[in-house]
Amino acid sequence: AWRRFVFSLPREMACDIAEWSWTQSLSVQGRLQVLVDLNIAAFFNTGGEMKSNVMPKVRTSLKFYATRDIKKDSELLYDYHVYETNWKKVGL
């Protein structure tokens, strides 16, 4: 279904969707699902483990919180490597 969806989109949008997709479990023992970043998280830049200043309270959450004070006009930095991206497990 994900592949059919992506191929049905205009080329530029399909590239964005493919680039901003990953697999994530939304519960502790839940199965992996394909997620697409079409919300405020699209504004997070990669910060890595040491520089990140936003994270979900638990890995399976889609609600993000500041991990420390963030000064006005600062980048929102996130450690995207916390997610397992296993395309085989979701049939891709």
JSON list of C-alpha atoms in Angstrom, two decimals:
[
{"chain": "A", "resi": 1, "resn": "ALA", "atom": "CA", "xyz": [0.00, 0.00, 0.00]},
{"chain": "A", "resi": 2, "resn": "TRP", "atom": "CA", "xyz": [2.83, 2.44, 0.84]},
{"chain": "A", "resi": 3, "resn": "ARG", "atom": "CA", "xyz": [4.52, 1.85, -2.51]},
{"chain": "A", "resi": 4, "resn": "ARG", "atom": "CA", "xyz": [1.26, 2.35, -4.42]},
{"chain": "A", "resi": 5, "resn": "PHE", "atom": "CA", "xyz": [0.63, 5.55, -2.45]},
{"chain": "A", "resi": 6, "resn": "VAL", "atom": "CA", "xyz": [4.10, 6.97, -3.18]},
{"chain": "A", "resi": 7, "resn": "PHE", "atom": "CA", "xyz": [3.94, 6.12, -6.88]},
{"chain": "A", "resi": 8, "resn": "SER", "atom": "CA", "xyz": [0.53, 7.80, -7.15]},
{"chain": "A", "resi": 9, "resn": "LEU", "atom": "CA", "xyz": [1.98, 11.16, -6.03]},
{"chain": "A", "resi": 10, "resn": "PRO", "atom": "CA", "xyz": [3.55, 13.86, -8.23]},
{"chain": "A", "resi": 11, "resn": "ARG", "atom": "CA", "xyz": [7.29, 13.13, -8.57]},
{"chain": "A", "resi": 12, "resn": "GLU", "atom": "CA", "xyz": [8.54, 15.95, -6.28]},
{"chain": "A", "resi": 13, "resn": "MET", "atom": "CA", "xyz": [6.08, 15.07, -3.54]},
{"chain": "A", "resi": 14, "resn": "ALA", "atom": "CA", "xyz": [6.88, 11.35, -3.88]},
{"chain": "A", "resi": 15, "resn": "CYS", "atom": "CA", "xyz": [10.58, 12.11, -3.33]},
{"chain": "A", "resi": 16, "resn": "ASP", "atom": "CA", "xyz": [9.77, 14.10, -0.18]},
{"chain": "A", "resi": 17, "resn": "ILE", "atom": "CA", "xyz": [7.53, 11.35, 1.18]},
{"chain": "A", "resi": 18, "resn": "ALA", "atom": "CA", "xyz": [10.16, 8.69, 0.49]},
{"chain": "A", "resi": 19, "resn": "GLU", "atom": "CA", "xyz": [12.90, 10.78, 2.11]},
{"chain": "A", "resi": 20, "resn": "TRP", "atom": "CA", "xyz": [10.86, 11.53, 5.24]},
{"chain": "A", "resi": 21, "resn": "SER", "atom": "CA", "xyz": [9.60, 7.98, 5.84]},
{"chain": "A", "resi": 22, "resn": "TRP", "atom": "CA", "xyz": [10.85, 5.53, 8.44]},
{"chain": "A", "resi": 23, "resn": "THR", "atom": "CA", "xyz": [9.66, 2.47, 10.35]},
{"chain": "A", "resi": 24, "resn": "GLN", "atom": "CA", "xyz": [8.73, 2.72, 14.01]},
{"chain": "A", "resi": 25, "resn": "SER", "atom": "CA", "xyz": [6.83, 0.70, 16.58]},
{"chain": "A", "resi": 26, "resn": "LEU", "atom": "CA", "xyz": [4.14, 2.80, 18.26]},
{"chain": "A", "resi": 27, "resn": "SER", "atom": "CA", "xyz": [3.95, 0.56, 21.31]},
{"chain": "A", "resi": 28, "resn": "VAL", "atom": "CA", "xyz": [6.56, -1.33, 23.32]},
{"chain": "A", "resi": 29, "resn": "GLN", "atom": "CA", "xyz": [5.88, -4.74, 21.72]},
{"chain": "A", "resi": 30, "resn": "GLY", "atom": "CA", "xyz": [4.04, -3.38, 18.68]},
{"chain": "A", "resi": 31, "resn": "ARG", "atom": "CA", "xyz": [4.79, -4.23, 15.10]},
{"chain": "A", "resi": 32, "resn": "LEU", "atom": "CA", "xyz": [6.75, -1.81, 12.94]},
{"chain": "A", "resi": 33, "resn": "GLN", "atom": "CA", "xyz": [4.73, 0.65, 10.89]},
{"chain": "A", "resi": 34, "resn": "VAL", "atom": "CA", "xyz": [5.74, 3.02, 8.12]},
{"chain": "A", "resi": 35, "resn": "LEU", "atom": "CA", "xyz": [5.52, 6.64, 9.29]},
{"chain": "A", "resi": 36, "resn": "VAL", "atom": "CA", "xyz": [5.92, 9.83, 7.29]},
{"chain": "A", "resi": 37, "resn": "ASP", "atom": "CA", "xyz": [7.03, 13.12, 8.77]},
{"chain": "A", "resi": 38, "resn": "LEU", "atom": "CA", "xyz": [4.38, 15.61, 7.70]},
{"chain": "A", "resi": 39, "resn": "ASN", "atom": "CA", "xyz": [4.12, 17.49, 11.00]},
{"chain": "A", "resi": 40, "resn": "ILE", "atom": "CA", "xyz": [6.20, 19.91, 13.09]},
{"chain": "A", "resi": 41, "resn": "ALA", "atom": "CA", "xyz": [8.96, 17.30, 13.38]},
{"chain": "A", "resi": 42, "resn": "ALA", "atom": "CA", "xyz": [9.87, 18.15, 9.78]},
{"chain": "A", "resi": 43, "resn": "PHE", "atom": "CA", "xyz": [11.49, 21.27, 11.23]},
{"chain": "A", "resi": 44, "resn": "PHE", "atom": "CA", "xyz": [13.91, 19.25, 13.41]},
{"chain": "A", "resi": 45, "resn": "ASN", "atom": "CA", "xyz": [17.47, 19.07, 12.16]},
{"chain": "A", "resi": 46, "resn": "THR", "atom": "CA", "xyz": [19.78, 16.16, 12.94]},
{"chain": "A", "resi": 47, "resn": "GLY", "atom": "CA", "xyz": [21.52, 16.73, 16.24]},
{"chain": "A", "resi": 48, "resn": "GLY", "atom": "CA", "xyz": [22.82, 13.30, 17.11]},
{"chain": "A", "resi": 49, "resn": "GLU", "atom": "CA", "xyz": [22.83, 11.93, 20.62]},
{"chain": "A", "resi": 50, "resn": "MET", "atom": "CA", "xyz": [25.00, 14.68, 22.16]},
{"chain": "A", "resi": 51, "resn": "LYS", "atom": "CA", "xyz": [23.47, 17.79, 20.58]},
{"chain": "A", "resi": 52, "resn": "SER", "atom": "CA", "xyz": [19.75, 16.93, 20.44]},
{"chain": "A", "resi": 53, "resn": "ASN", "atom": "CA", "xyz": [17.47, 19.28, 22.34]},
{"chain": "A", "resi": 54, "resn": "VAL", "atom": "CA", "xyz": [14.10, 17.62, 21.61]},
{"chain": "A", "resi": 55, "resn": "MET", "atom": "CA", "xyz": [13.02, 13.99, 22.13]},
{"chain": "A", "resi": 56, "resn": "PRO", "atom": "CA", "xyz": [9.84, 12.06, 22.83]},
{"chain": "A", "resi": 57, "resn": "LYS", "atom": "CA", "xyz": [9.51, 10.98, 26.48]},
{"chain": "A", "resi": 58, "resn": "VAL", "atom": "CA", "xyz": [9.36, 7.37, 25.27]},
{"chain": "A", "resi": 59, "resn": "ARG", "atom": "CA", "xyz": [10.64, 6.01, 21.97]},
{"chain": "A", "resi": 60, "resn": "THR", "atom": "CA", "xyz": [7.18, 4.95, 20.79]},
{"chain": "A", "resi": 61, "resn": "SER", "atom": "CA", "xyz": [5.61, 8.41, 21.26]},
{"chain": "A", "resi": 62, "resn": "LEU", "atom": "CA", "xyz": [5.02, 11.03, 18.59]},
{"chain": "A", "resi": 63, "resn": "LYS", "atom": "CA", "xyz": [4.88, 13.86, 21.18]},
{"chain": "A", "resi": 64, "resn": "PHE", "atom": "CA", "xyz": [8.15, 15.77, 21.46]},
{"chain": "A", "resi": 65, "resn": "TYR", "atom": "CA", "xyz": [9.52, 17.71, 24.44]},
{"chain": "A", "resi": 66, "resn": "ALA", "atom": "CA", "xyz": [12.54, 19.92, 25.02]},
{"chain": "A", "resi": 67, "resn": "THR", "atom": "CA", "xyz": [15.35, 18.06, 26.78]},
{"chain": "A", "resi": 68, "resn": "ARG", "atom": "CA", "xyz": [16.89, 21.34, 27.94]},
{"chain": "A", "resi": 69, "resn": "ASP", "atom": "CA", "xyz": [16.22, 25.06, 27.61]},
{"chain": "A", "resi": 70, "resn": "ILE", "atom": "CA", "xyz": [16.20, 26.17, 23.98]},
{"chain": "A", "resi": 71, "resn": "LYS", "atom": "CA", "xyz": [17.11, 29.78, 23.25]},
{"chain": "A", "resi": 72, "resn": "LYS", "atom": "CA", "xyz": [14.99, 31.83, 20.88]},
{"chain": "A", "resi": 73, "resn": "ASP", "atom": "CA", "xyz": [16.03, 31.39, 17.22]},
{"chain": "A", "resi": 74, "resn": "SER", "atom": "CA", "xyz": [17.96, 28.18, 18.03]},
{"chain": "A", "resi": 75, "resn": "GLU", "atom": "CA", "xyz": [17.66, 25.09, 15.87]},
{"chain": "A", "resi": 76, "resn": "LEU", "atom": "CA", "xyz": [15.51, 22.21, 17.06]},
{"chain": "A", "resi": 77, "resn": "LEU", "atom": "CA", "xyz": [17.84, 19.22, 16.99]},
{"chain": "A", "resi": 78, "resn": "TYR", "atom": "CA", "xyz": [16.79, 15.59, 17.12]},
{"chain": "A", "resi": 79, "resn": "ASP", "atom": "CA", "xyz": [18.60, 12.24, 17.18]},
{"chain": "A", "resi": 80, "resn": "TYR", "atom": "CA", "xyz": [16.98, 10.37, 14.29]},
{"chain": "A", "resi": 81, "resn": "HIS", "atom": "CA", "xyz": [19.22, 7.35, 14.86]},
{"chain": "A", "resi": 82, "resn": "VAL", "atom": "CA", "xyz": [17.04, 6.17, 17.76]},
{"chain": "A", "resi": 83, "resn": "TYR", "atom": "CA", "xyz": [14.62, 4.67, 15.23]},
{"chain": "A", "resi": 84, "resn": "GLU", "atom": "CA", "xyz": [15.12, 1.27, 13.73]},
{"chain": "A", "resi": 85, "resn": "THR", "atom": "CA", "xyz": [14.46, 1.55, 10.01]},
{"chain": "A", "resi": 86, "resn": "ASN", "atom": "CA", "xyz": [13.90, -2.02, 8.93]},
{"chain": "A", "resi": 87, "resn": "TRP", "atom": "CA", "xyz": [12.09, -1.95, 5.60]},
{"chain": "A", "resi": 88, "resn": "LYS", "atom": "CA", "xyz": [12.06, -5.76, 5.29]},
{"chain": "A", "resi": 89, "resn": "LYS", "atom": "CA", "xyz": [9.98, -6.09, 8.47]},
{"chain": "A", "resi": 90, "resn": "VAL", "atom": "CA", "xyz": [7.22, -3.98, 6.90]},
{"chain": "A", "resi": 91, "resn": "GLY", "atom": "CA", "xyz": [7.38, -5.73, 3.55]},
{"chain": "A", "resi": 92, "resn": "LEU", "atom": "CA", "xyz": [9.45, -3.22, 1.58]}
]
